[in-house]
Amino acid sequence: MTSQLTTERHALEIEPVFDIDSLNVYYGDFRAVKDVSLPVAGNEITALIGPSGCGKTTVLRCLNRMNDLIEGARVEGWVRYHGINLYDPGVDPVEVRRRIGMVFQKPNPFPKSIYDNVAFGPRIARLQGDLDDLVEESLTRAALWDEVRDKLGDPALALSGGQQQRLCIARAIATSPDVLLMDEPCSALDPIATLRIEELMFQLKKDFTIVIVTHNMQQAARVSDRTAFLSVDVNDRGQRTGRLVEFDTTDKIFTAPSEKDTEDYITGRFG
Amino acid sequence: MSDRRSHFHDELAELEHTMYDVGLRAEHMVALAVSAVVDRNETAADEVLAMDAEIDRLYAATHERWMQLMARQQPMASDLRIMSVLLHLNITLERMGDQTVNMVKLAKATSGLPHNERIAGQIREMGDLVRPMIRTALQAFALRDMDEALLLPAMDEPVDRLNRNMYREVVACGPDQHLLEWATRMMMVSRALERIGDQAVDIGEQVAFLVTGEVREFNDHVDR
């Protein structure tokens, strides 16, 4: 399936991993996200940026049905993953989350050993093959192996924050997902640990499609290939509904965005 | 609408104001340099040299401030484009000043030589054409006015034509070696004025980039 991404200056064709189409998300009768449509290209990093309450994390969580776990959450529209609507009744959300892994804002390793954290998913999924090799490979791809190879039995919680986050990335990729969703993965990390994660993302995108939510615009500019800017409308009852303002290549968004709302947000003139 | 980066935007506005001010100085220096050449006005010549020293100082200060803002503020979108344009303008205006210094040096070198009214008249005419170009470029920049910027190529055409014609005027000076020496130097003055005209067009192109985000050449100048 092919989606046509058109901007004023150029049209490009990409084979999307996700085709988000007219997505609306409700919490009870409150609409948190309105009519978001955008494609996510494979082996690229797509960044979702926007002010607090614009629904960027909500959109991200729709991509592996994490919102199913929230009482009263309801999704309208389509999230097609390789052409299959993730919200079709026959789709198994557990399998969805195996293929579409997630890394959260705060590193959240299990209170287990480093080894058991990485081996956890493969054991649950009963993946075939040598578990030791899989743990080493996952830790290597997460750029953590050299730091932990001699202490795999140590508690994961003894690692530094940056190491814990890379462990969570290793844990996420151990089940051989296709996509990594990252919800502000560096917001709890210091600048050096942040740069390590960003460098890691460049490596990971060779094998995975990455969608990242970040409050840090410089981070979006540094790491992403395409950027979606979401804004928020507030109704007279104070309810905030997110909407997509602009989606384009990151180069375009951060040098000459087409929409004034994007321009105002990126340059800090957001009112 | 509140500006959440008002401190940075105030700094940008200040740098922009400095560039505008330097542009006005450059325009005045053109008038003085032409007078130094054509009227043999030594006071004007000295004033150009003094003003150039000040432009050089402003160039260095602007460049330093620009670097600090880039490092500390990491501008994006239109802020990034204005930063790019400011860097370009800083260099272009400093070079305009340098061209007027070249003219003054030629004036000093030819002060004892005979001169030709016809050539002097053409130099004066070129100065009168180039100065409004600088004004127009600055105005287009200050107002982000594409229409104004697009006037510049047409304004540059007679300057280019006069510069091309200067060779014939020099040859027509005949066998008088002293007059020929003066006239040959005037070809270099003509070239300096022609370059200043081109630099004004460059500023117009920067305005177009600022407004549209696209880099473009207004036209191909045959003899640029």
Short mmCIF file of C-alpha atoms in Angstrom, two decimals:
data_model
loop_
_atom_site.label_atom_id
_atom_site.label_comp_id
_atom_site.label_asym_id
_atom_site.label_seq_id
_atom_site.Cartn_x
_atom_site.Cartn_y
_atom_site.Cartn_z
CA MET A 1 0.00 0.00 0.00
CA THR A 2 1.31 3.39 -0.89
CA SER A 3 0.43 6.73 0.55
CA GLN A 4 0.89 9.99 -1.21
CA LEU A 5 2.53 12.64 0.92
CA THR A 6 2.12 15.96 -0.70
CA THR A 7 3.53 19.29 0.31
CA GLU A 8 3.42 22.54 -1.58
CA ARG A 9 6.88 22.06 -2.99
CA HIS A 10 7.22 18.38 -3.56
CA ALA A 11 5.39 15.14 -3.56
CA LEU A 12 7.05 11.97 -2.45
CA GLU A 13 5.94 8.43 -2.34
CA ILE A 14 6.76 6.26 0.60
CA GLU A 15 5.75 2.80 1.60
CA PRO A 16 4.31 3.42 5.02
CA VAL A 17 4.62 1.05 7.93
CA PHE A 18 1.69 2.87 9.51
CA ASP A 19 -1.05 4.66 7.69
CA ILE A 20 -2.88 6.65 10.32
CA ASP A 21 -6.15 7.68 8.75
CA SER A 22 -8.75 10.02 10.28
CA LEU A 23 -7.79 8.97 13.79
CA ASN A 24 -10.02 10.25 16.58
CA VAL A 25 -9.44 9.25 20.18
CA TYR A 26 -12.02 9.69 22.92
CA TYR A 27 -11.75 9.35 26.66
CA GLY A 28 -15.41 8.83 27.56
CA ASP A 29 -17.30 11.50 25.64
CA PHE A 30 -14.28 13.80 25.48
CA ARG A 31 -12.40 13.84 22.17
CA ALA A 32 -8.68 14.04 22.91
CA VAL A 33 -7.44 13.76 19.31
CA LYS A 34 -9.26 14.93 16.21
CA ASP A 35 -8.89 13.65 12.65
CA VAL A 36 -5.18 12.87 12.59
CA SER A 37 -3.94 11.40 9.32
CA LEU A 38 -0.31 10.72 8.60
CA PRO A 39 1.88 7.96 7.23
CA VAL A 40 4.94 6.59 9.03
CA ALA A 41 7.73 5.48 6.73
CA GLY A 42 9.77 2.37 7.38
CA ASN A 43 13.35 2.62 8.69
CA GLU A 44 12.91 6.26 9.42
CA ILE A 45 12.49 8.21 12.62
CA THR A 46 9.23 10.10 12.78
CA ALA A 47 8.93 12.69 15.52
CA LEU A 48 5.68 13.90 17.05
CA ILE A 49 6.06 17.35 18.57
CA GLY A 50 3.66 19.89 20.00
CA PRO A 51 2.62 21.60 23.21
CA SER A 52 1.33 19.79 26.28
CA GLY A 53 -2.13 18.34 25.74
CA CYS A 54 -1.85 18.21 21.95
CA GLY A 55 -2.35 14.45 21.94
CA LYS A 56 1.05 13.36 20.69
CA THR A 57 1.44 10.65 23.33
CA THR A 58 -2.17 9.59 22.76
CA VAL A 59 -1.46 9.16 19.04
CA LEU A 60 1.73 7.24 19.82
CA ARG A 61 -0.12 4.90 22.18
CA CYS A 62 -2.68 4.17 19.45
CA LEU A 63 0.10 2.68 17.35
CA ASN A 64 0.37 -0.40 19.59
CA ARG A 65 -3.05 -0.26 21.20
CA MET A 66 -1.72 0.86 24.57
CA ASN A 67 -4.82 3.01 24.93
CA ASP A 68 -6.86 -0.21 25.17
CA LEU A 69 -5.58 -0.44 28.73
CA ILE A 70 -7.20 2.90 29.67
CA GLU A 71 -10.76 2.70 30.95
CA GLY A 72 -13.18 4.55 28.67
CA ALA A 73 -10.67 5.09 25.85
CA ARG A 74 -12.15 4.66 22.37
CA VAL A 75 -10.59 4.96 18.95
CA GLU A 76 -12.29 5.92 15.69
CA GLY A 77 -10.67 5.88 12.29
CA TRP A 78 -7.92 3.60 11.10
CA VAL A 79 -4.40 2.75 12.15
CA ARG A 80 -3.22 0.51 9.34
CA TYR A 81 -0.02 -1.38 10.04
CA HIS A 82 1.34 -2.85 6.82
CA GLY A 83 -2.20 -2.50 5.51
CA ILE A 84 -3.95 -4.22 8.45
CA ASN A 85 -6.17 -2.12 10.66
CA LEU A 86 -4.84 -2.63 14.19
CA TYR A 87 -8.31 -2.04 15.59
CA ASP A 88 -10.03 -4.79 13.61
CA PRO A 89 -11.76 -7.21 16.00
CA GLY A 90 -9.60 -10.12 14.89
CA VAL A 91 -6.31 -8.44 15.74
CA ASP A 92 -4.57 -9.71 18.89
CA PRO A 93 -3.29 -6.74 20.92
CA VAL A 94 -0.59 -8.86 22.54
CA GLU A 95 0.83 -9.75 19.15
CA VAL A 96 0.56 -6.08 18.17
CA ARG A 97 2.71 -5.10 21.14
CA ARG A 98 5.26 -7.80 20.34
CA ARG A 99 5.73 -6.37 16.89
CA ILE A 100 5.48 -2.77 17.99
CA GLY A 101 7.61 -2.25 21.07
CA MET A 102 7.58 0.72 23.36
CA VAL A 103 10.10 2.65 25.42
CA PHE A 104 8.72 4.96 28.05
CA GLN A 105 9.61 8.33 29.47
CA LYS A 106 11.05 6.97 32.67
CA PRO A 107 13.32 3.94 32.47
CA ASN A 108 11.24 1.08 33.90
CA PRO A 109 13.34 -2.06 34.12
CA PHE A 110 11.82 -4.95 36.03
CA PRO A 111 13.26 -5.55 39.51
CA LYS A 112 15.21 -8.47 38.11
CA SER A 113 18.69 -9.07 36.80
CA ILE A 114 19.97 -7.38 33.65
CA TYR A 115 19.84 -10.75 31.90
CA ASP A 116 16.29 -11.52 32.98
CA ASN A 117 15.05 -8.13 31.85
CA VAL A 118 16.19 -8.78 28.30
CA ALA A 119 15.15 -12.46 28.36
CA PHE A 120 11.70 -11.68 29.75
CA GLY A 121 9.91 -11.01 26.44
CA PRO A 122 11.46 -13.89 24.49
CA ARG A 123 10.60 -16.31 27.32
CA ILE A 124 6.96 -15.14 27.40
CA ALA A 125 6.75 -15.35 23.61
CA ARG A 126 8.53 -18.73 23.68
CA LEU A 127 10.87 -17.57 20.97
CA GLN A 128 13.11 -20.25 19.51
CA GLY A 129 16.91 -20.09 19.59
CA ASP A 130 19.68 -19.60 22.07
CA LEU A 131 18.56 -17.18 24.76
CA ASP A 132 22.12 -16.23 25.72
CA ASP A 133 22.85 -15.24 22.13
CA LEU A 134 19.62 -13.27 21.94
CA VAL A 135 20.40 -11.39 25.16
CA GLU A 136 23.91 -10.56 23.93
CA GLU A 137 22.65 -9.46 20.53
CA SER A 138 19.92 -7.27 22.03
CA LEU A 139 22.29 -5.64 24.49
CA THR A 140 24.83 -5.10 21.72
CA ARG A 141 22.25 -3.44 19.47
CA ALA A 142 21.22 -1.25 22.40
CA ALA A 143 24.88 -0.21 22.84
CA LEU A 144 24.97 -1.61 26.38
CA TRP A 145 26.74 -4.95 26.04
CA ASP A 146 30.27 -3.70 26.68
CA GLU A 147 29.16 -2.05 29.91
CA VAL A 148 27.25 -5.01 31.36
CA ARG A 149 28.78 -8.16 29.84
CA ASP A 150 30.53 -9.03 33.11
CA LYS A 151 27.57 -8.36 35.38
CA LEU A 152 24.54 -9.79 33.64
CA GLY A 153 23.31 -11.20 36.95
CA ASP A 154 23.38 -7.84 38.70
CA PRO A 155 20.10 -6.10 39.44
CA ALA A 156 18.97 -3.89 36.56
CA LEU A 157 17.98 -1.20 39.02
CA ALA A 158 21.65 -0.78 39.99
CA LEU A 159 22.41 0.66 36.54
CA SER A 160 22.51 4.40 35.86
CA GLY A 161 19.43 6.09 34.39
CA GLY A 162 20.91 6.18 30.89
CA GLN A 163 21.96 2.52 31.13
CA GLN A 164 18.51 1.57 32.40
CA GLN A 165 16.91 3.27 29.41
CA ARG A 166 19.23 1.44 27.01
CA LEU A 167 18.35 -1.77 28.87
CA CYS A 168 14.68 -1.00 28.24
CA ILE A 169 15.51 -0.54 24.56
CA ALA A 170 17.36 -3.90 24.61
CA ARG A 171 14.31 -5.46 26.28
CA ALA A 172 12.03 -3.94 23.66
CA ILE A 173 14.08 -5.18 20.71
CA ALA A 174 14.65 -8.66 22.17
CA THR A 175 11.27 -9.80 20.87
CA SER A 176 12.32 -8.78 17.32
CA PRO A 177 9.76 -6.06 16.83
CA ASP A 178 9.33 -4.14 13.61
CA VAL A 179 8.67 -0.78 15.23
CA LEU A 180 9.91 1.03 18.32
CA LEU A 181 7.68 3.66 19.87
CA MET A 182 9.53 6.06 22.14
CA ASP A 183 7.61 8.30 24.50
CA GLU A 184 10.02 11.04 25.54
CA PRO A 185 12.78 8.48 26.09
CA CYS A 186 15.37 11.04 27.19
CA SER A 187 13.36 13.35 29.39
CA ALA A 188 14.69 11.73 32.56
CA LEU A 189 18.29 11.56 31.32
CA ASP A 190 21.26 13.88 31.51
CA PRO A 191 22.65 15.43 28.29
CA ILE A 192 25.38 12.81 27.81
CA ALA A 193 22.99 9.90 28.31
CA THR A 194 20.57 11.70 25.97
CA LEU A 195 23.18 11.92 23.21
CA ARG A 196 23.94 8.21 23.63
CA ILE A 197 20.28 7.36 23.10
CA GLU A 198 20.13 9.66 20.08
CA GLU A 199 23.21 8.04 18.55
CA LEU A 200 21.66 4.67 19.28
CA MET A 201 18.50 5.72 17.45
CA PHE A 202 20.53 6.37 14.29
CA GLN A 203 21.84 2.80 14.53
CA LEU A 204 18.46 1.30 15.35
CA LYS A 205 16.62 2.87 12.45
CA LYS A 206 18.57 0.65 10.08
CA ASP A 207 16.59 -2.27 11.50
CA PHE A 208 13.51 -0.66 13.00
CA THR A 209 10.96 2.00 12.28
CA ILE A 210 10.96 4.52 15.11
CA VAL A 211 8.27 6.93 16.21
CA ILE A 212 9.30 9.31 18.97
CA VAL A 213 7.35 11.76 21.05
CA THR A 214 9.55 14.51 22.36
CA HIS A 215 9.13 17.83 24.10
CA ASN A 216 12.64 18.72 23.04
CA MET A 217 12.45 20.34 19.62
CA GLN A 218 16.20 20.28 19.18
CA GLN A 219 16.07 16.55 19.74
CA ALA A 220 13.37 16.16 17.08
CA ALA A 221 15.49 18.28 14.74
CA ARG A 222 18.63 16.27 15.48
CA VAL A 223 17.30 12.75 15.14
CA SER A 224 14.15 12.58 13.04
CA ASP A 225 13.60 12.24 9.30
CA ARG A 226 10.04 13.53 9.38
CA THR A 227 8.18 15.57 11.91
CA ALA A 228 4.52 15.90 12.71
CA PHE A 229 3.49 19.03 14.57
CA LEU A 230 0.30 18.74 16.60
CA SER A 231 -1.46 21.64 18.21
CA VAL A 232 -4.30 21.90 20.67
CA ASP A 233 -7.72 23.52 20.53
CA VAL A 234 -9.35 24.39 23.84
CA ASN A 235 -13.15 24.56 23.95
CA ASP A 236 -15.23 26.81 26.21
CA ARG A 237 -15.34 24.06 28.83
CA GLY A 238 -11.56 24.02 28.93
CA GLN A 239 -11.30 20.65 27.18
CA ARG A 240 -8.21 20.25 25.03
CA THR A 241 -8.36 18.47 21.70
CA GLY A 242 -5.23 17.75 19.69
CA ARG A 243 -5.03 18.07 15.92
CA LEU A 244 -2.32 17.63 13.33
CA VAL A 245 -1.16 20.97 11.94
CA GLU A 246 1.65 19.96 9.65
CA PHE A 247 3.61 16.89 8.65
CA ASP A 248 6.69 17.12 6.49
CA THR A 249 10.35 16.32 6.30
CA THR A 250 12.20 17.47 9.39
CA ASP A 251 14.42 19.68 7.22
CA LYS A 252 11.37 21.53 5.95
CA ILE A 253 9.61 21.78 9.31
CA PHE A 254 12.64 23.29 11.04
CA THR A 255 13.80 25.63 8.28
CA ALA A 256 10.70 26.79 6.42
CA PRO A 257 7.45 25.30 7.74
CA SER A 258 4.37 25.84 5.62
CA GLU A 259 1.96 26.62 8.45
CA LYS A 260 2.08 29.74 10.59
CA ASP A 261 1.08 27.73 13.69
CA THR A 262 4.13 25.52 13.21
CA GLU A 263 6.34 28.55 12.68
CA ASP A 264 5.00 30.23 15.83
CA TYR A 265 5.50 27.12 17.94
CA ILE A 266 9.01 26.36 16.70
CA THR A 267 10.21 29.94 17.07
CA GLY A 268 8.62 30.32 20.51
CA ARG A 269 5.99 32.78 19.37
CA PHE A 270 3.25 30.35 20.36
CA GLY A 271 0.65 32.43 22.14
CA MET B 1 0.13 36.60 21.26
CA SER B 2 2.92 36.33 23.80
CA ASP B 3 6.46 35.80 22.62
CA ARG B 4 8.15 33.11 24.67
CA ARG B 5 11.54 33.96 23.26
CA SER B 6 11.30 37.72 23.44
CA HIS B 7 14.84 38.07 24.76
CA PHE B 8 16.22 36.22 21.74
CA HIS B 9 13.95 38.04 19.33
CA ASP B 10 15.01 41.39 20.79
CA GLU B 11 18.62 40.39 20.16
CA LEU B 12 17.77 39.42 16.59
CA ALA B 13 16.05 42.76 16.06
CA GLU B 14 19.11 44.53 17.40
CA LEU B 15 21.43 42.69 15.01
CA GLU B 16 19.07 43.46 12.16
CA HIS B 17 19.07 47.12 13.12
CA THR B 18 22.87 47.12 13.13
CA MET B 19 22.91 45.66 9.60
CA TYR B 20 20.48 48.31 8.42
CA ASP B 21 22.66 50.99 9.96
CA VAL B 22 25.79 49.56 8.31
CA GLY B 23 23.92 49.53 5.01
CA LEU B 24 23.11 53.23 5.31
CA ARG B 25 26.75 53.93 6.11
CA ALA B 26 27.83 51.94 3.03
CA GLU B 27 25.49 53.97 0.87
CA HIS B 28 26.96 57.21 2.25
CA MET B 29 30.46 55.86 1.65
CA VAL B 30 29.61 55.33 -2.02
CA ALA B 31 28.64 59.00 -2.31
CA LEU B 32 31.84 60.07 -0.58
CA ALA B 33 34.03 57.73 -2.64
CA VAL B 34 32.55 59.00 -5.91
CA SER B 35 33.21 62.55 -4.77
CA ALA B 36 36.76 61.61 -3.83
CA VAL B 37 37.31 60.24 -7.34
CA VAL B 38 35.40 62.72 -9.47
CA ASP B 39 35.78 65.94 -7.47
CA ARG B 40 39.16 65.00 -6.03
CA ASN B 41 37.66 65.65 -2.63
CA GLU B 42 40.36 64.62 -0.13
CA THR B 43 38.16 65.21 2.90
CA ALA B 44 35.60 62.79 1.50
CA ALA B 45 38.38 60.27 0.86
CA ASP B 46 39.60 60.43 4.46
CA GLU B 47 36.04 60.16 5.72
CA VAL B 48 35.55 56.92 3.74
CA LEU B 49 38.68 55.44 5.34
CA ALA B 50 37.47 56.38 8.82
CA MET B 51 33.99 55.00 8.14
CA ASP B 52 35.45 51.76 6.82
CA ALA B 53 37.37 51.26 10.04
CA GLU B 54 34.08 51.58 11.93
CA ILE B 55 32.34 49.14 9.56
CA ASP B 56 35.15 46.66 10.11
CA ARG B 57 34.63 47.00 13.85
CA LEU B 58 30.88 46.47 13.51
CA TYR B 59 31.52 43.48 11.22
CA ALA B 60 33.65 41.77 13.86
CA ALA B 61 31.23 42.60 16.68
CA THR B 62 28.24 41.38 14.67
CA HIS B 63 29.99 38.16 13.77
CA GLU B 64 30.85 37.50 17.39
CA ARG B 65 27.29 38.20 18.53
CA TRP B 66 25.96 36.00 15.71
CA MET B 67 28.11 33.09 16.85
CA GLN B 68 26.94 33.52 20.43
CA LEU B 69 23.28 33.54 19.39
CA MET B 70 23.70 30.44 17.24
CA ALA B 71 25.41 28.57 20.06
CA ARG B 72 23.03 29.65 22.79
CA GLN B 73 19.67 29.98 21.07
CA GLN B 74 19.73 27.32 18.34
CA PRO B 75 17.28 29.19 16.12
CA MET B 76 14.73 27.40 13.97
CA ALA B 77 12.44 28.17 11.01
CA SER B 78 12.20 31.91 10.23
CA ASP B 79 14.62 32.66 13.07
CA LEU B 80 17.14 30.35 11.41
CA ARG B 81 16.57 32.02 8.05
CA ILE B 82 17.07 35.50 9.46
CA MET B 83 20.27 34.31 11.12
CA SER B 84 21.49 32.99 7.77
CA VAL B 85 20.61 36.27 6.08
CA LEU B 86 22.28 38.33 8.79
CA LEU B 87 25.52 36.44 8.33
CA HIS B 88 25.35 36.99 4.59
CA LEU B 89 24.50 40.67 4.95
CA ASN B 90 27.31 41.23 7.41
CA ILE B 91 29.83 39.96 4.87
CA THR B 92 28.22 41.68 1.88
CA LEU B 93 28.02 45.10 3.53
CA GLU B 94 31.57 44.87 4.81
CA ARG B 95 32.69 44.13 1.24
CA MET B 96 30.72 47.08 -0.05
CA GLY B 97 32.71 49.21 2.34
CA ASP B 98 35.91 47.64 1.04
CA GLN B 99 34.94 48.53 -2.54
CA THR B 100 34.58 52.19 -1.57
CA VAL B 101 38.03 52.02 0.04
CA ASN B 102 39.40 50.67 -3.24
CA MET B 103 37.84 53.64 -5.01
CA VAL B 104 39.40 56.07 -2.56
CA LYS B 105 42.83 54.47 -2.97
CA LEU B 106 42.49 54.88 -6.73
CA ALA B 107 41.46 58.51 -6.22
CA LYS B 108 44.57 59.14 -4.13
CA ALA B 109 46.78 57.37 -6.67
CA THR B 110 45.47 59.53 -9.52
CA SER B 111 45.26 62.89 -7.79
CA GLY B 112 48.04 64.47 -9.89
CA LEU B 113 46.86 63.12 -13.25
CA PRO B 114 44.72 64.86 -15.87
CA HIS B 115 41.15 63.67 -16.15
CA ASN B 116 38.37 63.39 -18.66
CA GLU B 117 34.96 64.92 -17.97
CA ARG B 118 33.09 62.32 -19.94
CA ILE B 119 34.50 59.41 -17.92
CA ALA B 120 34.11 61.34 -14.67
CA GLY B 121 30.47 61.94 -15.61
CA GLN B 122 29.92 58.23 -16.14
CA ILE B 123 31.47 57.40 -12.76
CA ARG B 124 29.17 59.96 -11.15
CA GLU B 125 26.19 58.47 -12.99
CA MET B 126 27.08 54.97 -11.82
CA GLY B 127 27.28 56.24 -8.22
CA ASP B 128 23.86 57.85 -8.63
CA LEU B 129 22.46 54.55 -9.86
CA VAL B 130 24.08 52.33 -7.25
CA ARG B 131 23.13 54.32 -4.15
CA PRO B 132 19.35 53.92 -4.65
CA MET B 133 19.98 50.22 -5.17
CA ILE B 134 21.48 49.97 -1.68
CA ARG B 135 18.49 51.88 -0.28
CA THR B 136 16.06 49.62 -2.10
CA ALA B 137 17.82 46.49 -0.87
CA LEU B 138 17.77 47.75 2.73
CA GLN B 139 14.12 48.74 2.45
CA ALA B 140 13.20 45.32 1.04
CA PHE B 141 15.10 43.69 3.90
CA ALA B 142 13.52 45.84 6.61
CA LEU B 143 9.98 45.34 5.30
CA ARG B 144 10.43 41.75 4.01
CA ASP B 145 9.19 43.21 0.72
CA MET B 146 9.66 40.83 -2.22
CA ASP B 147 8.27 43.34 -4.73
CA GLU B 148 10.90 45.85 -3.67
CA ALA B 149 13.64 43.21 -3.84
CA LEU B 150 12.58 42.21 -7.34
CA LEU B 151 13.19 45.78 -8.57
CA LEU B 152 16.91 45.34 -8.08
CA PRO B 153 17.92 43.38 -11.21
CA ALA B 154 16.37 46.03 -13.46
CA MET B 155 18.07 48.77 -11.43
CA ASP B 156 21.37 46.95 -11.92
CA GLU B 157 21.17 46.79 -15.72
CA PRO B 158 22.25 50.40 -16.49
CA VAL B 159 25.12 50.02 -14.02
CA ASP B 160 26.33 46.92 -15.86
CA ARG B 161 25.92 48.69 -19.19
CA LEU B 162 27.97 51.70 -18.11
CA ASN B 163 30.65 49.41 -16.74
CA ARG B 164 30.86 47.50 -20.02
CA ASN B 165 31.02 50.79 -21.93
CA MET B 166 33.86 52.13 -19.82
CA TYR B 167 36.46 50.19 -21.82
CA ARG B 168 35.52 52.10 -24.98
CA GLU B 169 35.75 55.42 -23.18
CA VAL B 170 39.22 54.59 -21.92
CA VAL B 171 40.46 53.59 -25.37
CA ALA B 172 39.04 56.86 -26.73
CA CYS B 173 41.32 58.84 -24.40
CA GLY B 174 44.00 58.58 -27.07
CA PRO B 175 47.78 58.73 -26.84
CA ASP B 176 48.13 60.99 -23.74
CA GLN B 177 49.93 58.58 -21.36
CA HIS B 178 48.97 60.45 -18.20
CA LEU B 179 45.32 60.66 -19.20
CA LEU B 180 45.40 56.99 -20.18
CA GLU B 181 46.84 56.07 -16.78
CA TRP B 182 44.04 57.99 -15.07
CA ALA B 183 41.40 56.45 -17.32
CA THR B 184 42.72 52.92 -16.75
CA ARG B 185 42.34 53.45 -13.00
CA MET B 186 38.82 54.67 -13.65
CA MET B 187 38.01 51.31 -15.18
CA MET B 188 38.80 49.83 -11.78
CA VAL B 189 36.57 52.42 -10.09
CA SER B 190 33.81 51.49 -12.53
CA ARG B 191 34.30 47.82 -11.68
CA ALA B 192 34.06 48.59 -7.95
CA LEU B 193 30.74 50.39 -8.47
CA GLU B 194 29.46 47.57 -10.63
CA ARG B 195 30.34 45.09 -7.86
CA ILE B 196 28.46 47.20 -5.30
CA GLY B 197 25.42 47.04 -7.58
CA ASP B 198 25.72 43.26 -7.74
CA GLN B 199 26.03 43.13 -3.96
CA ALA B 200 22.77 45.09 -3.63
CA VAL B 201 21.12 42.49 -5.88
CA ASP B 202 22.58 39.77 -3.63
CA ILE B 203 20.87 41.39 -0.66
CA GLY B 204 17.62 41.29 -2.62
CA GLU B 205 18.13 37.57 -3.20
CA GLN B 206 18.65 37.13 0.54
CA VAL B 207 15.35 38.93 1.16
CA ALA B 208 13.66 36.47 -1.21
CA PHE B 209 15.18 33.59 0.78
CA LEU B 210 14.03 35.16 4.03
CA VAL B 211 10.47 35.47 2.76
CA THR B 212 10.11 32.20 0.84
CA GLY B 213 12.72 29.87 2.31
CA GLU B 214 14.03 29.20 -1.20
CA VAL B 215 17.48 30.11 -2.46
CA ARG B 216 17.27 31.76 -5.87
CA GLU B 217 19.31 33.86 -8.26
CA PHE B 218 17.31 36.80 -9.55
CA ASN B 219 18.99 36.61 -12.94
CA ASP B 220 22.24 35.74 -14.57
CA HIS B 221 24.52 38.71 -14.80
CA VAL B 222 26.74 38.14 -17.81
CA ASP B 223 29.71 39.98 -16.42
CA ARG B 224 29.41 39.14 -12.74
#
